[in-house]
Amino acid sequence: MIRYALACDKGHAFESWFQNSAAFDKQVKRGLLTCPLCNSPKVEKAMMSPQLSGTKKKSGDASGPEAPSPAAPAPVAMVTPQERELRKKLRELREHLVKNADYVGQKFPEEARKMHYGEIEHRSIYGEASTDQARELHEEGIEFHPLPALPDERN
Ligand SMILES: [Zn+2]
């Protein structure tokens, strides 16, 4: 799994996990990746702050006390207040979706299709779809979005 810092065309910053960089590219190309705040499908990897400093590093500093210890490669993160806020919004969005939509489980593709073709009335639903089902829905022009997942729900 690989985590990308992402930003939409409106400047919302968020993060998401992907199997690999090819999976990221594929989701963007298919418009499956949307901003969790505004649903914009125009999502790009956020620019990393460039390491351009005028001052040269002192030689021999690489193994100094500031270098990260290679002994304990545990994934860690410093969370800024903005990220904490974003995480809260993600949770709110998810709760809002879940509260206002009907859970249809694995009937999601079927229900979404019926709505798309006008067989039943439009309403908010959520459920599960396999990668193949999601691709088929997408190819039929049926619009849907992945339910935002919070990192701590993956464990
Ligand atoms: Zn956005």
mmCIF file with all atom_site columns, C-alpha atoms and ligand atoms in Angstrom:
data_model
loop_
_atom_site.group_PDB
_atom_site.id
_atom_site.type_symbol
_atom_site.label_atom_id
_atom_site.label_alt_id
_atom_site.label_comp_id
_atom_site.label_asym_id
_atom_site.label_entity_id
_atom_site.label_seq_id
_atom_site.pdbx_PDB_ins_code
_atom_site.Cartn_x
_atom_site.Cartn_y
_atom_site.Cartn_z
_atom_site.occupancy
_atom_site.B_iso_or_equiv
_atom_site.pdbx_formal_charge
_atom_site.auth_seq_id
_atom_site.auth_comp_id
_atom_site.auth_asym_id
_atom_site.auth_atom_id
_atom_site.pdbx_PDB_model_num
ATOM   1   C  CA . MET A 1 1   ? 0.000   0.000  0.000   1.00 0.00 ? 1   MET A CA 1
ATOM   2   C  CA . ILE A 1 2   ? 1.140   3.490  -0.753  1.00 0.00 ? 2   ILE A CA 1
ATOM   3   C  CA . ARG A 1 3   ? -0.197  6.719  0.672   1.00 0.00 ? 3   ARG A CA 1
ATOM   4   C  CA . TYR A 1 4   ? -0.462  9.819  -1.472  1.00 0.00 ? 4   TYR A CA 1
ATOM   5   C  CA . ALA A 1 5   ? -1.017  13.377 -0.432  1.00 0.00 ? 5   ALA A CA 1
ATOM   6   C  CA . LEU A 1 6   ? -3.644  14.587 -2.898  1.00 0.00 ? 6   LEU A CA 1
ATOM   7   C  CA . ALA A 1 7   ? -5.325  17.831 -3.820  1.00 0.00 ? 7   ALA A CA 1
ATOM   8   C  CA . CYS A 1 8   ? -8.356  18.624 -5.962  1.00 0.00 ? 8   CYS A CA 1
ATOM   9   C  CA . ASP A 1 9   ? -8.678  21.508 -8.398  1.00 0.00 ? 9   ASP A CA 1
ATOM   10  C  CA . LYS A 1 10  ? -10.295 23.589 -5.649  1.00 0.00 ? 10  LYS A CA 1
ATOM   11  C  CA . GLY A 1 11  ? -7.270  23.156 -3.461  1.00 0.00 ? 11  GLY A CA 1
ATOM   12  C  CA . HIS A 1 12  ? -8.690  20.713 -0.916  1.00 0.00 ? 12  HIS A CA 1
ATOM   13  C  CA . ALA A 1 13  ? -5.893  18.585 0.423   1.00 0.00 ? 13  ALA A CA 1
ATOM   14  C  CA . PHE A 1 14  ? -6.468  15.010 1.481   1.00 0.00 ? 14  PHE A CA 1
ATOM   15  C  CA . GLU A 1 15  ? -4.749  11.680 1.593   1.00 0.00 ? 15  GLU A CA 1
ATOM   16  C  CA . SER A 1 16  ? -5.615  8.286  0.260   1.00 0.00 ? 16  SER A CA 1
ATOM   17  C  CA . TRP A 1 17  ? -4.158  4.803  0.136   1.00 0.00 ? 17  TRP A CA 1
ATOM   18  C  CA . PHE A 1 18  ? -3.501  2.911  -3.067  1.00 0.00 ? 18  PHE A CA 1
ATOM   19  C  CA . GLN A 1 19  ? -2.256  -0.533 -3.956  1.00 0.00 ? 19  GLN A CA 1
ATOM   20  C  CA . ASN A 1 20  ? 0.494   1.070  -6.017  1.00 0.00 ? 20  ASN A CA 1
ATOM   21  C  CA . SER A 1 21  ? 1.076   4.060  -8.276  1.00 0.00 ? 21  SER A CA 1
ATOM   22  C  CA . ALA A 1 22  ? -0.535  2.287  -11.249 1.00 0.00 ? 22  ALA A CA 1
ATOM   23  C  CA . ALA A 1 23  ? -3.722  1.815  -9.234  1.00 0.00 ? 23  ALA A CA 1
ATOM   24  C  CA . PHE A 1 24  ? -3.701  5.511  -8.465  1.00 0.00 ? 24  PHE A CA 1
ATOM   25  C  CA . ASP A 1 25  ? -3.296  6.418  -12.160 1.00 0.00 ? 25  ASP A CA 1
ATOM   26  C  CA . LYS A 1 26  ? -6.091  4.052  -13.151 1.00 0.00 ? 26  LYS A CA 1
ATOM   27  C  CA . GLN A 1 27  ? -8.542  5.465  -10.610 1.00 0.00 ? 27  GLN A CA 1
ATOM   28  C  CA . VAL A 1 28  ? -7.800  9.010  -11.689 1.00 0.00 ? 28  VAL A CA 1
ATOM   29  C  CA . LYS A 1 29  ? -8.179  8.130  -15.351 1.00 0.00 ? 29  LYS A CA 1
ATOM   30  C  CA . ARG A 1 30  ? -11.555 6.486  -14.737 1.00 0.00 ? 30  ARG A CA 1
ATOM   31  C  CA . GLY A 1 31  ? -12.725 9.383  -12.593 1.00 0.00 ? 31  GLY A CA 1
ATOM   32  C  CA . LEU A 1 32  ? -13.209 7.016  -9.664  1.00 0.00 ? 32  LEU A CA 1
ATOM   33  C  CA . LEU A 1 33  ? -11.069 9.111  -7.408  1.00 0.00 ? 33  LEU A CA 1
ATOM   34  C  CA . THR A 1 34  ? -12.919 12.152 -6.139  1.00 0.00 ? 34  THR A CA 1
ATOM   35  C  CA . CYS A 1 35  ? -12.269 14.841 -3.565  1.00 0.00 ? 35  CYS A CA 1
ATOM   36  C  CA . PRO A 1 36  ? -13.977 13.832 -0.294  1.00 0.00 ? 36  PRO A CA 1
ATOM   37  C  CA . LEU A 1 37  ? -14.945 17.458 0.340   1.00 0.00 ? 37  LEU A CA 1
ATOM   38  C  CA . CYS A 1 38  ? -16.352 18.631 -2.983  1.00 0.00 ? 38  CYS A CA 1
ATOM   39  C  CA . ASN A 1 39  ? -16.521 15.430 -5.062  1.00 0.00 ? 39  ASN A CA 1
ATOM   40  C  CA . SER A 1 40  ? -14.380 16.954 -7.769  1.00 0.00 ? 40  SER A CA 1
ATOM   41  C  CA . PRO A 1 41  ? -12.838 14.212 -9.921  1.00 0.00 ? 41  PRO A CA 1
ATOM   42  C  CA . LYS A 1 42  ? -9.934  16.524 -10.800 1.00 0.00 ? 42  LYS A CA 1
ATOM   43  C  CA . VAL A 1 43  ? -7.529  15.135 -8.268  1.00 0.00 ? 43  VAL A CA 1
ATOM   44  C  CA . GLU A 1 44  ? -3.785  15.297 -8.438  1.00 0.00 ? 44  GLU A CA 1
ATOM   45  C  CA . LYS A 1 45  ? -0.920  14.272 -6.295  1.00 0.00 ? 45  LYS A CA 1
ATOM   46  C  CA . ALA A 1 46  ? -0.054  17.225 -4.091  1.00 0.00 ? 46  ALA A CA 1
ATOM   47  C  CA . MET A 1 47  ? 3.302   18.796 -4.695  1.00 0.00 ? 47  MET A CA 1
ATOM   48  C  CA . MET A 1 48  ? 5.889   17.806 -2.191  1.00 0.00 ? 48  MET A CA 1
ATOM   49  C  CA . SER A 1 49  ? 7.687   20.782 -0.782  1.00 0.00 ? 49  SER A CA 1
ATOM   50  C  CA . PRO A 1 50  ? 10.885  20.912 -2.799  1.00 0.00 ? 50  PRO A CA 1
ATOM   51  C  CA . GLN A 1 51  ? 14.115  20.429 -0.962  1.00 0.00 ? 51  GLN A CA 1
ATOM   52  C  CA . LEU A 1 52  ? 15.768  23.512 -2.366  1.00 0.00 ? 52  LEU A CA 1
ATOM   53  C  CA . SER A 1 53  ? 17.843  25.208 0.183   1.00 0.00 ? 53  SER A CA 1
ATOM   54  C  CA . GLY A 1 54  ? 20.577  27.701 -0.513  1.00 0.00 ? 54  GLY A CA 1
ATOM   55  C  CA . THR A 1 55  ? 22.734  26.441 2.270   1.00 0.00 ? 55  THR A CA 1
ATOM   56  C  CA . LYS A 1 56  ? 24.787  23.366 1.652   1.00 0.00 ? 56  LYS A CA 1
ATOM   57  C  CA . LYS A 1 57  ? 24.634  20.623 4.204   1.00 0.00 ? 57  LYS A CA 1
ATOM   58  C  CA . LYS A 1 58  ? 27.760  20.168 6.183   1.00 0.00 ? 58  LYS A CA 1
ATOM   59  C  CA . SER A 1 59  ? 29.539  17.079 5.012   1.00 0.00 ? 59  SER A CA 1
ATOM   60  C  CA . GLY A 1 60  ? 29.502  14.200 7.435   1.00 0.00 ? 60  GLY A CA 1
ATOM   61  C  CA . ASP A 1 61  ? 26.102  15.228 8.771   1.00 0.00 ? 61  ASP A CA 1
ATOM   62  C  CA . ALA A 1 62  ? 24.235  12.313 7.235   1.00 0.00 ? 62  ALA A CA 1
ATOM   63  C  CA . SER A 1 63  ? 24.903  10.014 10.157  1.00 0.00 ? 63  SER A CA 1
ATOM   64  C  CA . GLY A 1 64  ? 24.432  12.734 12.723  1.00 0.00 ? 64  GLY A CA 1
ATOM   65  C  CA . PRO A 1 65  ? 21.824  12.707 15.488  1.00 0.00 ? 65  PRO A CA 1
ATOM   66  C  CA . GLU A 1 66  ? 19.173  14.230 13.150  1.00 0.00 ? 66  GLU A CA 1
ATOM   67  C  CA . ALA A 1 67  ? 19.257  11.355 10.672  1.00 0.00 ? 67  ALA A CA 1
ATOM   68  C  CA . PRO A 1 68  ? 16.373  8.924  11.182  1.00 0.00 ? 68  PRO A CA 1
ATOM   69  C  CA . SER A 1 69  ? 17.447  5.729  12.840  1.00 0.00 ? 69  SER A CA 1
ATOM   70  C  CA . PRO A 1 70  ? 17.324  2.802  10.407  1.00 0.00 ? 70  PRO A CA 1
ATOM   71  C  CA . ALA A 1 71  ? 16.811  0.382  13.283  1.00 0.00 ? 71  ALA A CA 1
ATOM   72  C  CA . ALA A 1 72  ? 13.088  0.932  13.809  1.00 0.00 ? 72  ALA A CA 1
ATOM   73  C  CA . PRO A 1 73  ? 11.218  1.439  10.518  1.00 0.00 ? 73  PRO A CA 1
ATOM   74  C  CA . ALA A 1 74  ? 7.753   1.877  12.015  1.00 0.00 ? 74  ALA A CA 1
ATOM   75  C  CA . PRO A 1 75  ? 5.216   3.941  10.046  1.00 0.00 ? 75  PRO A CA 1
ATOM   76  C  CA . VAL A 1 76  ? 4.645   7.140  11.973  1.00 0.00 ? 76  VAL A CA 1
ATOM   77  C  CA . ALA A 1 77  ? 3.049   10.485 11.191  1.00 0.00 ? 77  ALA A CA 1
ATOM   78  C  CA . MET A 1 78  ? 2.941   13.919 12.703  1.00 0.00 ? 78  MET A CA 1
ATOM   79  C  CA . VAL A 1 79  ? -0.632  15.097 12.410  1.00 0.00 ? 79  VAL A CA 1
ATOM   80  C  CA . THR A 1 80  ? -1.183  18.799 11.969  1.00 0.00 ? 80  THR A CA 1
ATOM   81  C  CA . PRO A 1 81  ? -4.358  20.542 13.218  1.00 0.00 ? 81  PRO A CA 1
ATOM   82  C  CA . GLN A 1 82  ? -5.498  20.890 9.575   1.00 0.00 ? 82  GLN A CA 1
ATOM   83  C  CA . GLU A 1 83  ? -5.172  17.170 9.062   1.00 0.00 ? 83  GLU A CA 1
ATOM   84  C  CA . ARG A 1 84  ? -7.064  16.496 12.234  1.00 0.00 ? 84  ARG A CA 1
ATOM   85  C  CA . GLU A 1 85  ? -9.812  18.808 10.945  1.00 0.00 ? 85  GLU A CA 1
ATOM   86  C  CA . LEU A 1 86  ? -9.847  17.103 7.570   1.00 0.00 ? 86  LEU A CA 1
ATOM   87  C  CA . ARG A 1 87  ? -10.127 13.743 9.226   1.00 0.00 ? 87  ARG A CA 1
ATOM   88  C  CA . LYS A 1 88  ? -13.097 14.988 11.228  1.00 0.00 ? 88  LYS A CA 1
ATOM   89  C  CA . LYS A 1 89  ? -14.763 16.223 8.034   1.00 0.00 ? 89  LYS A CA 1
ATOM   90  C  CA . LEU A 1 90  ? -14.174 12.885 6.376   1.00 0.00 ? 90  LEU A CA 1
ATOM   91  C  CA . ARG A 1 91  ? -15.836 11.174 9.285   1.00 0.00 ? 91  ARG A CA 1
ATOM   92  C  CA . GLU A 1 92  ? -18.751 13.630 9.129   1.00 0.00 ? 92  GLU A CA 1
ATOM   93  C  CA . LEU A 1 93  ? -19.167 13.123 5.415   1.00 0.00 ? 93  LEU A CA 1
ATOM   94  C  CA . ARG A 1 94  ? -19.158 9.388  5.885   1.00 0.00 ? 94  ARG A CA 1
ATOM   95  C  CA . GLU A 1 95  ? -21.650 9.571  8.722   1.00 0.00 ? 95  GLU A CA 1
ATOM   96  C  CA . HIS A 1 96  ? -23.871 11.888 6.706   1.00 0.00 ? 96  HIS A CA 1
ATOM   97  C  CA . LEU A 1 97  ? -23.830 9.504  3.760   1.00 0.00 ? 97  LEU A CA 1
ATOM   98  C  CA . VAL A 1 98  ? -24.522 6.510  5.912   1.00 0.00 ? 98  VAL A CA 1
ATOM   99  C  CA . LYS A 1 99  ? -27.322 8.256  7.790   1.00 0.00 ? 99  LYS A CA 1
ATOM   100 C  CA . ASN A 1 100 ? -29.091 9.621  4.727   1.00 0.00 ? 100 ASN A CA 1
ATOM   101 C  CA . ALA A 1 101 ? -28.668 6.763  2.335   1.00 0.00 ? 101 ALA A CA 1
ATOM   102 C  CA . ASP A 1 102 ? -30.244 3.322  2.222   1.00 0.00 ? 102 ASP A CA 1
ATOM   103 C  CA . TYR A 1 103 ? -27.870 0.467  2.764   1.00 0.00 ? 103 TYR A CA 1
ATOM   104 C  CA . VAL A 1 104 ? -28.402 -2.010 -0.053  1.00 0.00 ? 104 VAL A CA 1
ATOM   105 C  CA . GLY A 1 105 ? -25.336 -4.190 0.496   1.00 0.00 ? 105 GLY A CA 1
ATOM   106 C  CA . GLN A 1 106 ? -24.318 -6.289 -2.473  1.00 0.00 ? 106 GLN A CA 1
ATOM   107 C  CA . LYS A 1 107 ? -27.425 -5.236 -4.361  1.00 0.00 ? 107 LYS A CA 1
ATOM   108 C  CA . PHE A 1 108 ? -25.738 -1.895 -4.939  1.00 0.00 ? 108 PHE A CA 1
ATOM   109 C  CA . PRO A 1 109 ? -24.908 -2.495 -8.636  1.00 0.00 ? 109 PRO A CA 1
ATOM   110 C  CA . GLU A 1 110 ? -28.444 -3.739 -9.310  1.00 0.00 ? 110 GLU A CA 1
ATOM   111 C  CA . GLU A 1 111 ? -30.107 -0.840 -7.488  1.00 0.00 ? 111 GLU A CA 1
ATOM   112 C  CA . ALA A 1 112 ? -27.803 1.745  -9.058  1.00 0.00 ? 112 ALA A CA 1
ATOM   113 C  CA . ARG A 1 113 ? -28.576 0.351  -12.492 1.00 0.00 ? 113 ARG A CA 1
ATOM   114 C  CA . LYS A 1 114 ? -32.354 0.409  -11.905 1.00 0.00 ? 114 LYS A CA 1
ATOM   115 C  CA . MET A 1 115 ? -32.147 4.038  -10.861 1.00 0.00 ? 115 MET A CA 1
ATOM   116 C  CA . HIS A 1 116 ? -29.973 4.912  -13.789 1.00 0.00 ? 116 HIS A CA 1
ATOM   117 C  CA . TYR A 1 117 ? -32.430 3.410  -16.232 1.00 0.00 ? 117 TYR A CA 1
ATOM   118 C  CA . GLY A 1 118 ? -35.423 4.954  -14.492 1.00 0.00 ? 118 GLY A CA 1
ATOM   119 C  CA . GLU A 1 119 ? -36.918 1.690  -13.254 1.00 0.00 ? 119 GLU A CA 1
ATOM   120 C  CA . ILE A 1 120 ? -37.044 2.957  -9.687  1.00 0.00 ? 120 ILE A CA 1
ATOM   121 C  CA . GLU A 1 121 ? -36.949 6.408  -8.171  1.00 0.00 ? 121 GLU A CA 1
ATOM   122 C  CA . HIS A 1 122 ? -33.631 8.075  -7.458  1.00 0.00 ? 122 HIS A CA 1
ATOM   123 C  CA . ARG A 1 123 ? -32.492 7.976  -3.879  1.00 0.00 ? 123 ARG A CA 1
ATOM   124 C  CA . SER A 1 124 ? -29.222 7.871  -1.990  1.00 0.00 ? 124 SER A CA 1
ATOM   125 C  CA . ILE A 1 125 ? -27.931 4.379  -1.523  1.00 0.00 ? 125 ILE A CA 1
ATOM   126 C  CA . TYR A 1 126 ? -24.717 2.800  -0.457  1.00 0.00 ? 126 TYR A CA 1
ATOM   127 C  CA . GLY A 1 127 ? -23.458 -0.715 -0.453  1.00 0.00 ? 127 GLY A CA 1
ATOM   128 C  CA . GLU A 1 128 ? -20.757 -2.902 -1.856  1.00 0.00 ? 128 GLU A CA 1
ATOM   129 C  CA . ALA A 1 129 ? -19.521 -3.430 -5.360  1.00 0.00 ? 129 ALA A CA 1
ATOM   130 C  CA . SER A 1 130 ? -16.625 -5.508 -6.558  1.00 0.00 ? 130 SER A CA 1
ATOM   131 C  CA . THR A 1 131 ? -13.935 -3.949 -8.717  1.00 0.00 ? 131 THR A CA 1
ATOM   132 C  CA . ASP A 1 132 ? -15.495 -5.577 -11.781 1.00 0.00 ? 132 ASP A CA 1
ATOM   133 C  CA . GLN A 1 133 ? -18.995 -4.389 -10.902 1.00 0.00 ? 133 GLN A CA 1
ATOM   134 C  CA . ALA A 1 134 ? -17.700 -0.887 -10.259 1.00 0.00 ? 134 ALA A CA 1
ATOM   135 C  CA . ARG A 1 135 ? -15.998 -0.885 -13.637 1.00 0.00 ? 135 ARG A CA 1
ATOM   136 C  CA . GLU A 1 136 ? -19.137 -2.050 -15.400 1.00 0.00 ? 136 GLU A CA 1
ATOM   137 C  CA . LEU A 1 137 ? -21.263 0.617  -13.710 1.00 0.00 ? 137 LEU A CA 1
ATOM   138 C  CA . HIS A 1 138 ? -18.708 3.209  -14.648 1.00 0.00 ? 138 HIS A CA 1
ATOM   139 C  CA . GLU A 1 139 ? -18.668 2.042  -18.265 1.00 0.00 ? 139 GLU A CA 1
ATOM   140 C  CA . GLU A 1 140 ? -22.454 2.345  -18.376 1.00 0.00 ? 140 GLU A CA 1
ATOM   141 C  CA . GLY A 1 141 ? -22.083 5.960  -17.286 1.00 0.00 ? 141 GLY A CA 1
ATOM   142 C  CA . ILE A 1 142 ? -23.588 5.344  -13.855 1.00 0.00 ? 142 ILE A CA 1
ATOM   143 C  CA . GLU A 1 143 ? -22.164 7.828  -11.414 1.00 0.00 ? 143 GLU A CA 1
ATOM   144 C  CA . PHE A 1 144 ? -21.160 6.736  -7.939  1.00 0.00 ? 144 PHE A CA 1
ATOM   145 C  CA . HIS A 1 145 ? -18.423 7.473  -5.486  1.00 0.00 ? 145 HIS A CA 1
ATOM   146 C  CA . PRO A 1 146 ? -16.348 5.416  -3.149  1.00 0.00 ? 146 PRO A CA 1
ATOM   147 C  CA . LEU A 1 147 ? -17.393 5.838  0.441   1.00 0.00 ? 147 LEU A CA 1
ATOM   148 C  CA . PRO A 1 148 ? -14.538 7.660  2.145   1.00 0.00 ? 148 PRO A CA 1
ATOM   149 C  CA . ALA A 1 149 ? -12.676 5.305  4.414   1.00 0.00 ? 149 ALA A CA 1
ATOM   150 C  CA . LEU A 1 150 ? -10.814 6.365  7.481   1.00 0.00 ? 150 LEU A CA 1
ATOM   151 C  CA . PRO A 1 151 ? -7.322  4.970  7.925   1.00 0.00 ? 151 PRO A CA 1
ATOM   152 C  CA . ASP A 1 152 ? -8.054  3.554  11.359  1.00 0.00 ? 152 ASP A CA 1
ATOM   153 C  CA . GLU A 1 153 ? -10.900 1.439  9.971   1.00 0.00 ? 153 GLU A CA 1
ATOM   154 C  CA . ARG A 1 154 ? -8.494  -0.610 7.918   1.00 0.00 ? 154 ARG A CA 1
ATOM   155 C  CA . ASN A 1 155 ? -7.090  -2.473 10.867  1.00 0.00 ? 155 ASN A CA 1
HETATM 156 ZN ZN . ZN  B 2 .   ? -12.292 19.456 -3.327  1.00 0.00 ? 1   ZN  B ZN 1
#
